[in-house]
XYZ file of C-alpha atoms in Angstrom:
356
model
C -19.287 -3.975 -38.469
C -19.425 -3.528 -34.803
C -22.841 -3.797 -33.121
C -21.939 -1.533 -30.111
C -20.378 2.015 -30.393
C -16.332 2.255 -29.976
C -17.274 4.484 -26.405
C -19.292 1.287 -24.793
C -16.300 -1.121 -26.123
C -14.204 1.159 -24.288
C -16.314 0.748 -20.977
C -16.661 -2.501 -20.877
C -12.833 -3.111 -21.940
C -11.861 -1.178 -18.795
C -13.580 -3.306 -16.414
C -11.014 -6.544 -17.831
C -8.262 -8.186 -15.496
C -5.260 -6.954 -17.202
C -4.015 -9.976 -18.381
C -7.402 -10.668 -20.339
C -7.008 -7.311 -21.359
C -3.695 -7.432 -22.864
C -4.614 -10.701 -24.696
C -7.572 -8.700 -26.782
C -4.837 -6.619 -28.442
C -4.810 -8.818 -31.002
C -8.499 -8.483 -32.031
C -7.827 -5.039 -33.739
C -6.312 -2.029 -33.993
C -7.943 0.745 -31.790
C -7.956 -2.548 -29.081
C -4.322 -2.929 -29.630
C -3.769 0.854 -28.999
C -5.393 0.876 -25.870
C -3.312 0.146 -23.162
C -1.155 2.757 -24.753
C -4.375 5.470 -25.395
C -4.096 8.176 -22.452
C -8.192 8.132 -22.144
C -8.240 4.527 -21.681
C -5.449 4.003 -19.346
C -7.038 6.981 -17.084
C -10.801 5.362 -17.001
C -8.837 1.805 -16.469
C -7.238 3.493 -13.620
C -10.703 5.103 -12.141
C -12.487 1.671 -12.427
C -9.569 -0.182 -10.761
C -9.851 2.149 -7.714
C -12.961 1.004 -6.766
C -11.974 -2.568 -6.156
C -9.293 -2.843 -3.558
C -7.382 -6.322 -3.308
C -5.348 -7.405 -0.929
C -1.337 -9.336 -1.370
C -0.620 -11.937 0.803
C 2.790 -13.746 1.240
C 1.986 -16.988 2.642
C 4.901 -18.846 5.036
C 4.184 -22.532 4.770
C 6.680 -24.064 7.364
C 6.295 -27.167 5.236
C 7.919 -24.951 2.292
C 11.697 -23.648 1.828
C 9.993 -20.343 -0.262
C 6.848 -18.716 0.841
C 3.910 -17.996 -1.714
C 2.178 -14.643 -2.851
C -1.893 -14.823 -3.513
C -4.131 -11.714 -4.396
C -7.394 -11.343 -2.881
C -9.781 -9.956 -4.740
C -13.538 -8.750 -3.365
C -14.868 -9.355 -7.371
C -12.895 -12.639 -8.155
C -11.797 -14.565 -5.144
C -8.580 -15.668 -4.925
C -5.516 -15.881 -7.237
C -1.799 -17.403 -7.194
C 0.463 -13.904 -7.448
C 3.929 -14.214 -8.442
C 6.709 -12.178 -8.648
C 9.209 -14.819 -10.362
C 9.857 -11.973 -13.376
C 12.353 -9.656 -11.059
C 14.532 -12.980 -10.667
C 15.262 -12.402 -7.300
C 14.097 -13.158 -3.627
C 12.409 -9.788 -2.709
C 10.648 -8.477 0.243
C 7.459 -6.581 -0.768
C 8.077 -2.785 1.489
C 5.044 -0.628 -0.243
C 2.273 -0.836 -2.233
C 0.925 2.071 -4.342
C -1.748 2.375 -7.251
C -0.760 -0.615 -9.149
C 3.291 -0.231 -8.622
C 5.145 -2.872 -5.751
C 8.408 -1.438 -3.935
C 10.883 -4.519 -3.282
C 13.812 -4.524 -1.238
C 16.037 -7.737 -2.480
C 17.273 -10.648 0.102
C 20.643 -11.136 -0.850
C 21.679 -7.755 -1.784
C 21.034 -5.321 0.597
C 20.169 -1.627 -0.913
C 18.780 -2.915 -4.052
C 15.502 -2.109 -4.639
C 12.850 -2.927 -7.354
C 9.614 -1.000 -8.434
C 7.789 -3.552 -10.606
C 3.896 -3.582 -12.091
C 3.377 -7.016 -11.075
C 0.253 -6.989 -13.524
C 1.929 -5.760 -16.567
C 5.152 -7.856 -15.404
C 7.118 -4.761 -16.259
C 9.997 -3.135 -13.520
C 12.941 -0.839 -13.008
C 15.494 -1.815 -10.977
C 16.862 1.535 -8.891
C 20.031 2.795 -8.792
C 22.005 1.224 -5.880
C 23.081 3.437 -2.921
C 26.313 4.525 -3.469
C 26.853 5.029 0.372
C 26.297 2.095 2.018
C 26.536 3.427 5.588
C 22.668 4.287 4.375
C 21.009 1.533 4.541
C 22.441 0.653 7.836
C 19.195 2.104 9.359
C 18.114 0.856 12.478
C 16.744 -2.083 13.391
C 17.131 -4.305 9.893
C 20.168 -3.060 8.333
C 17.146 -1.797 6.167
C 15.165 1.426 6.085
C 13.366 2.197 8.957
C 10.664 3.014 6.785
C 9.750 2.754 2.871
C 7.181 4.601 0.628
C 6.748 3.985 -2.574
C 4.353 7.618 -4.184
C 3.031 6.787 -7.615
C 0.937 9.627 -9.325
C -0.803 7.828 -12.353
C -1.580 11.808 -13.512
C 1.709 12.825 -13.720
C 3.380 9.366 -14.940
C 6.241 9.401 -12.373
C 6.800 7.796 -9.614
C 8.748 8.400 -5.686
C 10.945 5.884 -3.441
C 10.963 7.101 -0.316
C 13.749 5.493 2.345
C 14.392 6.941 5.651
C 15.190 6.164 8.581
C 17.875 6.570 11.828
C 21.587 6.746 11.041
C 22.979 4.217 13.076
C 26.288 5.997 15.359
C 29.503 4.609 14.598
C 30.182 0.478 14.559
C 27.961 0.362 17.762
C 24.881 0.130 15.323
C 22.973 2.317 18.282
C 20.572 4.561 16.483
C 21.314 8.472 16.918
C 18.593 11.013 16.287
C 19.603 11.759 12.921
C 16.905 11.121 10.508
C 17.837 10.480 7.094
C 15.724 10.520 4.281
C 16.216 9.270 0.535
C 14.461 10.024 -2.358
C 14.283 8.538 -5.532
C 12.546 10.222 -8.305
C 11.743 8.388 -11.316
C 11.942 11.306 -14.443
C 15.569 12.331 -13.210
C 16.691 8.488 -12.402
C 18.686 9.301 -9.233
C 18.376 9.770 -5.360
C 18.799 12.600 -3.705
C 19.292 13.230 0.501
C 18.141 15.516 3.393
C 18.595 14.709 7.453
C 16.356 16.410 9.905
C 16.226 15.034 13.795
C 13.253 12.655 14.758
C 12.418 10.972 17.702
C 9.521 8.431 16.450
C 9.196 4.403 16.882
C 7.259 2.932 14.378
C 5.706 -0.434 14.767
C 5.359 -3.501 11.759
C 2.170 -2.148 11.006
C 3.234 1.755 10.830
C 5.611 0.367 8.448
C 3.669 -1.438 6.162
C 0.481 0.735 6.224
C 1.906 3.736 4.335
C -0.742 5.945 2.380
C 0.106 8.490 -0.264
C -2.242 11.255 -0.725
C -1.866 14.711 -1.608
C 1.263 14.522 -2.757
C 2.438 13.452 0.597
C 3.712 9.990 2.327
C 2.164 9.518 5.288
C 2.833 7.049 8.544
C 1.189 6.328 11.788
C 3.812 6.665 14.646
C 3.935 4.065 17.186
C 2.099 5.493 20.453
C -0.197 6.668 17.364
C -0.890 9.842 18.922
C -0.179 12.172 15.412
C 0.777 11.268 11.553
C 4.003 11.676 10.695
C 4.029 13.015 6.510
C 6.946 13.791 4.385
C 5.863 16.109 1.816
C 7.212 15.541 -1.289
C 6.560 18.842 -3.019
C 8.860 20.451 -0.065
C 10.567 18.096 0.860
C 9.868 18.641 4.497
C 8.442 16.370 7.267
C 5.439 17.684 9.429
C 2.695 16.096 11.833
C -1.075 15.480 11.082
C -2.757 14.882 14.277
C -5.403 12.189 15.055
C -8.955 12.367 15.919
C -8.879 13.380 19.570
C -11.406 10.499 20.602
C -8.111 8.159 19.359
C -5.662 9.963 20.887
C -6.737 10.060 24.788
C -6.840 7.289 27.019
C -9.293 5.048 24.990
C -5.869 2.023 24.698
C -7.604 1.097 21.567
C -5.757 -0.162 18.585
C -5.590 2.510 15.710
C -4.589 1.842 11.732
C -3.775 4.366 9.204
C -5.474 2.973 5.435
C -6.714 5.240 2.999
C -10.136 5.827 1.905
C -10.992 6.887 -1.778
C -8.328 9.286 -1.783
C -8.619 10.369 1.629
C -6.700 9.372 5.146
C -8.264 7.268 7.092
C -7.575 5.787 10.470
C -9.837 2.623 11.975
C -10.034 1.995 16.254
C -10.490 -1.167 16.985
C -11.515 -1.706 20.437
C -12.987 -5.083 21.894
C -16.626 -4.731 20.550
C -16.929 -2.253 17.687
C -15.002 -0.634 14.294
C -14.713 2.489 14.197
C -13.928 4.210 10.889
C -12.783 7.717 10.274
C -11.630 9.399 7.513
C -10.170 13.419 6.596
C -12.667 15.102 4.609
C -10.864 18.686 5.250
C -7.235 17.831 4.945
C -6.109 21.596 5.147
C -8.022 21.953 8.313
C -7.265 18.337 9.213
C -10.757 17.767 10.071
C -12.010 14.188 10.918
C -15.426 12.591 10.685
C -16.115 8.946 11.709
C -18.040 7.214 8.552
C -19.182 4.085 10.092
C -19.262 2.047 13.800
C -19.112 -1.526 13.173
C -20.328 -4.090 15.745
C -17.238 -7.004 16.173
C -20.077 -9.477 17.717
C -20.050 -11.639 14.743
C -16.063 -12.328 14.789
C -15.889 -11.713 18.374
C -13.208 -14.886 19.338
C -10.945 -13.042 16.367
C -11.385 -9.529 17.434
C -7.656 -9.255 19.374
C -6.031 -10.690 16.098
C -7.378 -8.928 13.449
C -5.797 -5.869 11.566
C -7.292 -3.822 9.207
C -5.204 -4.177 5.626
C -7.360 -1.837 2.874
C -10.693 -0.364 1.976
C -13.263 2.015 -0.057
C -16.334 3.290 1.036
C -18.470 0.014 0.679
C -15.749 -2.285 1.985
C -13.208 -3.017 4.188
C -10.397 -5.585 4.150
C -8.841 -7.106 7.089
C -6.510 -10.193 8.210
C -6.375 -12.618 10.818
C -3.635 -15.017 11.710
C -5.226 -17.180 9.286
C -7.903 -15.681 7.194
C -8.720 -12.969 5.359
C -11.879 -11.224 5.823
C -14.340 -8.549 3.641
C -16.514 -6.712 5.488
C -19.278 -5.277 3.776
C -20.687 -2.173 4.676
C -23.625 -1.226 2.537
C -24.849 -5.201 3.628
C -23.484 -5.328 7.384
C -21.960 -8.935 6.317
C -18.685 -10.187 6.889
C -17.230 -12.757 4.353
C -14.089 -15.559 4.693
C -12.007 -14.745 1.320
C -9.008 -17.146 2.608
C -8.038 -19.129 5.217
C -4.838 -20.573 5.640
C -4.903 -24.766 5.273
C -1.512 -25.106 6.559
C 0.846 -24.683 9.007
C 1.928 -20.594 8.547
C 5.012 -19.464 10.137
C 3.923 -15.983 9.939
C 0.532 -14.581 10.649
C -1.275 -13.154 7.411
C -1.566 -9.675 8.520
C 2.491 -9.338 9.008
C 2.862 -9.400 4.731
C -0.332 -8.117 3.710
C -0.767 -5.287 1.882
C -3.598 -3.327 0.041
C -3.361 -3.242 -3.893
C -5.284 -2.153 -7.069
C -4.519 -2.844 -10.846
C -3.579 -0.277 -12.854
C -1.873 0.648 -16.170
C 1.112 2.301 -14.828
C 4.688 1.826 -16.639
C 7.347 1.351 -14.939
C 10.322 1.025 -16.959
């Protein structure tokens, strides 16, 4: 006889790791279900979004393969490994629970693995390989990976400029790829684009409203590819960001909402969409930079919720909390890194989200 009622079981299971969680399915049967149960997995999925983490890969010179660690605001720090896909993969996007990989050694394969649940799907590889010839990598220029937990599908986004001839000089075609998980296949449209995109652009890519969205280099708008339409468009910036301030400017998201953080050479600014029809903008918080002030021109926002934000150094990883004003170490590097942290960090949250 249980001394607590099945709903509180249920509340506290959904606040489990997901490895501890999988390992009560044995206890009985409405546990085993669970993971499975459509309630459960939604309320596991709510929880998780209020407890960003942050992937790091790690470059130890010392090292031939560099090393993956979660950070985790709750739990500290954790050993992350992506050893199940078999395969030396480059982590591209990051998206309610679900990892986008681009392999090493085989260019235009790509993975979409739950790295909690171990589970993935290798995609279909490009059939035209003048595709992923983008410019500069012989990669995509950029990568989004769109997973929308209430629908149970999941978008691959690649696109990027078509590169002219053998000259491998970029042209302003602008091809995009999409891969849509229900019909298992990639489909292609081409507009004309004239953006650069820096590392961070790249990496920072935020899905909301059933739309990709990137920061373009001179970050004067938001580029978004609409995935309903199938159309690109521009979001513009808060106009404080936009003129003549030289600041540096991130695009994160915010519990379900755009936001973009200035970092200048004393304070944090965030600000974040509340009216995304009307693309309205409302800075949230100022934050003074006095307490890290020798780290201020190396440190890049990585992922955030309203009571926290995370951010990386060269060497460290950092939480700042807002509700308290304090800033906490969560990592620091003890060796010599070839990379700096913030180059492969990304934000991440569990969730309960097949892949296969």
């Amino acid at each position: 006889m249980s001394f607590f009622p099945d709903e509180v079981i249920i509340e506290v299971l959904a606040r489990l790791p997901i490895k501890p969680l999988f390992k009560t399915r044995t206890v009985c049967k409405l546990w085993h279900g669970l993971p499975s149960d459509k309630y459960f997995v939604k309320l596991y999925n709510q929880v998780s979004d209020k407890n960003p983490m942050v992937l790091v890969e790690v470059h130890d010179s010392t090292k031939p393969n560099s090393s993956l660690i979660c950070v985790d605001n709750s739990t500290g720090v954790s050993e992350f490994s992506l050893d199940f896909l078999r395969d030396k993969v480059n982590i591209r996007a990051s998206c309610n629970g679900l990892l986008c990989c681009s392999s090493i050694a085989v260019k235009g394969v790509y993975y979409v693995c739950n790295p909690m649940t171990r589970e993935f799907k290798v995609l279909p590889k490009i059939k035209d390989q003048n595709l992923t010839r983008f410019y500069p990598d012989s990669e995509a220029t950029l990568v989004g990976l769109a997973c929308d937990p209430s629908r149970g599908k999941f978008d691959v986004v690649l696109a990027g400029y078509q590169c002219a001839g053998s000259s491998r000089r970029p042209d302003k075609t602008f091809a995009c790829l999409i891969f849509d998980s229900d019909s298992n296949k990639w489909r292609k449209f081409v507009s004309s684009q004239e953006e650069i995109f820096t590392h961070m652009n790249r990496n920072q890519v935020v899905y909301v409203n059933s739309a990709l969205h990137w920061l373009t280099g001179s970050g004067s708008y938001i580029l978004v590819l609409d995935l309903n339409f199938e159309v690109w468009r521009k979001v513009s910036v808060p106009d404080e960001t936009r003129y003549g301030t030289g600041n540096r400017v991130y695009l994160l998201e915010s519990d379900r909402c755009l936001s973009l953080i200035e970092i200048s050479d004393t304070w944090m600014k965030i600000w974040v969409m509340k009216d995304y029809e009307r693309e309205l903008w409302h800075m949230v918080d100022r934050v003074s930079l006095g307490c890290i002030k020798g780290l201020v021109h190396g440190i890049f926002p990585i992922a955030q919720t309203g009571e926290c934000v995370f951010l990386a150094t060269h060497k460290q990883v950092l939480v700042y909390h807002r509700t308290s004003w304090a800033w906490k170490e969560m990592y620091s590097v003890q060796n010599n890194a070839t990379l700096p942290l913030w180059f492969s960090a990304h934000a991440f949250r569990t969730s309960i989200f097949p892949c296969e």
